């Protein structure tokens, strides 16, 4: 006898009640628009906050996914608001994910207690860094509490994702990697549109008014941002997504699935080139080398893979003459794609001869010998960031830092830089250990290899780049580190059980 699913019999007289929330939403939106752009923005931001918080009622992982979907779009949404309001350097959209992060960590504390601060091998070190970040909020050298709170959104809010990583599953991390590949491709389509067609008027309005983003210019050409807040963020996101795509391809048994991920990876490599971010290109190269080595069945096979990967680039470097700097800077504003690709090509073939590289070395020498020793306990969590430039008119102007490691020295002094480097180094070593000791027939084996490759790329990009202050990337890196720390604890317990059994 076949079973029949009976649907609930809802009286038709109650159907109009379902439309009440929609009607209320429509009325409030129209009213907000009638009262002006600022009111409409406040209403839209409140709605976005509600949409981001709602998944937390389902689970922590659902809430994290919601924020991951929002972050790559934050830059575009921020610029889109200038369709109906005038430019302002103070933008409340940056508060959304920190607020949701606070809600998520409160829920985590209610379910797991304060034990989360020392739950896994790396948790104690990360908690010490979090405490240092918190204390530096009140450092008077940065100019005021508002500067410190603003800086905490860049540094402390993403760090909290480490604690989330301690309680997510391997399947969830795999979903995150797949989501990054999909979002990397989708958001990059808009970046290609910006390069080929040009920026829409509302984004041009933002570019003309923003006073803190001078690196968008590349000669007479403006870099593409895609949907992100900066070209560096777009480059870093596509870099991570490309590594994930190649790793997922290596983990597939079906040829069609492997080809699909491979095509996605190749497309994302092209997007990295279009970002004009040389640091992203080098991080991608190091990450893929590690991925190919650790997924090989033997060292000999791994060396062969790496050789095949590097051979085209070596031949290209030998046969192709890098463009001169004058060629890049002399292109007119219509030669967007060729200018960006020439910039990337020159930086990859002759990185040490780039004027930007030499200037960076000079700036770093100044920071290491003059700035950090002068303030050994740091200048505050907002020091040297956009928050200090916006809210502290008396702040000393520092040269561009372009290094997460040195930024920790500027904000938190010598203790901060030592703690940060140790956490980064230790997390990478634990990633190696977890990746090597996981059997190839386990379902999460390839996930651990990908995360290892991402950690190596993060190390490279922490020396050359501001990875840990990028809105869509920093939380993910801390999430991966928390997961690696939890997997290390599981591995230790498995080894202890094996010893006890023997």
Coordinates of C-alpha atoms in Angstrom, one line a residue, residues 35-276:
X35 CA 12.7 60.7 3.7
X36 CA 16.0 60.8 1.9
X37 CA 19.1 58.7 1.0
X38 CA 20.5 58.5 4.6
X39 CA 17.3 57.1 6.0
X40 CA 17.1 54.6 3.1
X41 CA 20.7 53.5 3.7
X42 CA 20.0 53.0 7.4
X43 CA 16.9 50.9 6.6
X44 CA 18.8 48.8 4.0
X45 CA 21.7 48.3 6.4
X46 CA 19.3 47.2 9.2
X47 CA 17.7 44.8 6.8
X48 CA 21.1 43.4 5.7
X49 CA 22.1 42.9 9.4
X50 CA 18.8 41.0 10.0
X51 CA 19.5 38.8 6.9
X52 CA 23.0 38.0 8.1
X53 CA 21.9 37.3 11.7
X54 CA 18.9 35.1 10.8
X55 CA 21.1 32.0 9.7
X56 CA 22.6 31.9 13.1
X57 CA 19.3 30.7 14.4
X58 CA 19.8 27.6 12.2
X59 CA 23.5 26.9 13.1
X60 CA 26.9 28.5 13.5
X61 CA 28.0 27.1 10.1
X62 CA 24.9 28.7 8.4
X63 CA 25.8 32.0 9.9
X64 CA 29.4 31.7 8.7
X65 CA 28.2 30.9 5.2
X66 CA 26.0 34.0 5.2
X67 CA 28.9 36.2 6.1
X68 CA 31.1 34.5 3.5
X69 CA 28.5 35.3 0.8
X70 CA 28.3 39.0 2.0
X71 CA 32.0 39.8 2.3
X72 CA 33.1 39.4 -1.4
X73 CA 30.2 41.8 -2.3
X74 CA 30.9 44.4 0.4
X75 CA 32.9 46.6 -1.8
X76 CA 30.3 46.7 -4.6
X77 CA 27.4 47.3 -2.1
X78 CA 29.4 50.1 -0.5
X79 CA 30.0 51.8 -3.8
X80 CA 26.4 51.2 -4.9
X81 CA 25.0 53.3 -2.0
X82 CA 26.3 56.4 -3.9
X83 CA 23.5 56.0 -6.3
X84 CA 21.3 57.8 -3.7
X85 CA 23.6 59.5 -1.1
X86 CA 26.6 61.8 -1.2
X87 CA 30.1 60.5 -0.6
X88 CA 31.3 60.1 3.0
X89 CA 34.5 58.6 4.4
X90 CA 32.6 57.1 7.4
X91 CA 30.7 54.1 6.2
X92 CA 28.5 52.0 8.5
X93 CA 28.5 49.0 6.2
X94 CA 31.8 48.0 7.7
X95 CA 30.1 47.4 11.0
X96 CA 27.8 44.7 9.8
X97 CA 30.0 41.6 9.9
X98 CA 31.7 42.6 13.2
X99 CA 28.2 42.8 14.8
X100 CA 27.2 39.4 13.4
X101 CA 30.6 38.0 14.5
X102 CA 29.9 39.2 18.1
X103 CA 26.5 37.5 18.0
X104 CA 28.1 34.3 16.8
X105 CA 30.8 34.3 19.4
X106 CA 28.2 34.9 22.2
X107 CA 26.3 31.9 20.9
X108 CA 29.5 29.9 20.9
X109 CA 30.3 30.9 24.5
X110 CA 26.8 29.9 25.6
X111 CA 27.3 26.4 24.1
X112 CA 30.9 25.8 24.9
X113 CA 31.9 28.2 27.6
X114 CA 35.2 30.0 28.2
X115 CA 37.0 26.8 27.4
X116 CA 37.2 27.8 23.7
X117 CA 40.1 30.1 24.6
X118 CA 42.3 27.1 25.3
X119 CA 40.4 24.3 23.6
X120 CA 43.1 23.3 21.0
X121 CA 46.9 23.5 20.8
X122 CA 47.0 26.9 19.1
X123 CA 44.1 28.5 21.0
X124 CA 46.2 29.8 23.9
X125 CA 48.6 31.7 21.6
X126 CA 45.7 33.1 19.6
X127 CA 43.9 34.1 22.8
X128 CA 47.1 35.9 23.9
X129 CA 47.2 37.8 20.7
X130 CA 43.5 38.6 20.9
X131 CA 44.1 40.0 24.5
X132 CA 46.9 42.1 23.1
X133 CA 44.7 43.4 20.3
X134 CA 42.0 44.3 22.9
X135 CA 44.4 46.2 25.1
X136 CA 45.8 48.1 22.2
X137 CA 42.3 49.5 21.5
X138 CA 43.0 51.9 24.4
X139 CA 46.5 52.9 23.5
X140 CA 46.5 56.7 23.6
X141 CA 49.3 57.0 21.0
X142 CA 46.8 56.3 18.2
X143 CA 44.8 59.4 19.0
X144 CA 41.6 58.2 20.6
X145 CA 39.2 55.4 21.4
X146 CA 37.4 55.8 18.1
X147 CA 40.6 55.0 16.3
X148 CA 41.1 51.9 18.4
X149 CA 37.6 50.6 17.9
X150 CA 37.9 51.1 14.2
X151 CA 41.2 49.3 14.1
X152 CA 39.7 46.4 16.0
X153 CA 37.3 45.8 13.1
X154 CA 40.2 45.1 10.9
X155 CA 42.3 43.0 13.3
X156 CA 40.2 41.6 16.2
X157 CA 36.9 40.8 14.5
X158 CA 38.5 38.5 11.9
X159 CA 40.6 36.8 14.6
X160 CA 37.5 35.6 16.4
X161 CA 36.9 33.2 13.4
X162 CA 39.7 31.1 14.8
X163 CA 37.4 30.0 17.6
X164 CA 34.7 29.2 15.1
X165 CA 37.2 27.0 13.2
X166 CA 37.7 24.9 16.3
X167 CA 34.1 23.6 16.1
X168 CA 33.4 23.2 12.4
X169 CA 33.6 19.9 10.6
X170 CA 35.9 18.9 7.7
X171 CA 32.8 18.7 5.4
X172 CA 32.1 22.3 6.2
X173 CA 35.7 23.4 5.3
X174 CA 35.3 21.5 2.0
X175 CA 32.1 23.4 1.3
X176 CA 33.9 26.7 2.1
X177 CA 36.6 25.8 -0.4
X178 CA 34.0 25.0 -3.1
X179 CA 32.1 28.2 -2.3
X180 CA 35.3 30.2 -2.7
X181 CA 35.8 28.8 -6.2
X182 CA 32.3 29.6 -7.2
X183 CA 32.4 33.2 -5.7
X184 CA 35.8 33.8 -7.2
X185 CA 34.6 33.1 -10.7
X186 CA 31.3 35.0 -10.3
X187 CA 32.8 38.1 -8.8
X188 CA 35.7 38.1 -11.3
X189 CA 33.2 38.4 -14.2
X190 CA 32.4 41.9 -12.9
X191 CA 36.1 42.6 -12.7
X192 CA 36.5 41.7 -16.3
X193 CA 33.5 44.0 -17.1
X194 CA 35.2 46.9 -15.3
X195 CA 38.4 46.3 -17.3
X196 CA 36.8 45.9 -20.7
X197 CA 33.7 48.1 -20.5
X198 CA 34.7 50.5 -17.7
X199 CA 33.4 51.5 -14.3
X200 CA 29.7 52.5 -13.9
X201 CA 29.1 56.1 -12.9
X202 CA 28.5 55.4 -9.2
X203 CA 31.9 53.6 -8.9
X204 CA 33.6 56.5 -10.8
X205 CA 32.0 58.8 -8.3
X206 CA 33.6 56.8 -5.4
X207 CA 37.0 56.7 -7.2
X208 CA 36.9 60.5 -7.7
X209 CA 36.1 61.2 -4.0
X210 CA 38.0 58.6 -2.1
X211 CA 41.2 60.0 -0.6
X212 CA 42.8 56.8 0.8
X213 CA 43.1 54.6 -2.3
X214 CA 45.9 55.9 -4.5
X215 CA 47.1 52.5 -5.6
X216 CA 44.1 52.0 -7.9
X217 CA 45.9 53.9 -10.6
X218 CA 48.3 52.1 -12.9
X219 CA 49.7 54.8 -15.1
X220 CA 46.7 56.2 -17.0
X221 CA 44.6 53.0 -16.3
X222 CA 42.5 52.3 -13.2
X223 CA 42.8 48.7 -11.8
X224 CA 39.6 46.7 -11.6
X225 CA 38.2 45.9 -8.2
X226 CA 35.5 43.4 -9.2
X227 CA 33.0 43.4 -6.3
X228 CA 35.7 43.7 -3.7
X229 CA 36.9 46.7 -1.7
X230 CA 40.4 46.8 -3.4
X231 CA 42.4 45.2 -6.2
X232 CA 44.5 43.4 -3.6
X233 CA 41.5 41.8 -2.1
X234 CA 40.3 40.6 -5.5
X235 CA 43.7 39.2 -6.2
X236 CA 44.0 37.4 -2.9
X237 CA 40.5 35.9 -3.2
X238 CA 41.1 34.6 -6.7
X239 CA 44.5 33.3 -5.7
X240 CA 43.0 31.3 -2.8
X241 CA 40.1 30.1 -5.0
X242 CA 42.5 29.0 -7.7
X243 CA 44.6 26.9 -5.3
X244 CA 41.3 25.4 -4.0
X245 CA 40.1 24.6 -7.5
X246 CA 43.3 22.7 -8.4
X247 CA 43.2 20.8 -5.1
X248 CA 39.6 19.8 -5.7
X249 CA 40.6 18.7 -9.2
X250 CA 43.3 16.4 -7.8
X251 CA 40.9 14.9 -5.3
X252 CA 38.3 13.9 -7.9
X253 CA 38.1 10.3 -9.3
X254 CA 35.7 11.1 -12.1
X255 CA 37.3 12.6 -15.2
X256 CA 34.5 15.0 -15.9
X257 CA 34.5 16.4 -12.4
X258 CA 38.3 16.7 -12.5
X259 CA 38.2 18.6 -15.8
X260 CA 35.5 20.9 -14.4
X261 CA 37.6 21.9 -11.4
X262 CA 40.7 22.2 -13.6
X263 CA 39.0 24.6 -16.0
X264 CA 37.8 26.6 -13.0
X265 CA 41.4 26.8 -11.7
X266 CA 42.8 27.9 -15.0
X267 CA 40.1 30.6 -15.3
X268 CA 41.0 31.8 -11.8
X269 CA 44.7 32.0 -12.7
X270 CA 43.7 34.3 -15.6
X271 CA 41.8 36.4 -13.1
X272 CA 44.8 36.7 -10.8
X273 CA 46.8 38.0 -13.8
X274 CA 44.1 40.6 -14.5
X275 CA 44.2 41.9 -10.9
X276 CA 47.7 43.2 -11.5

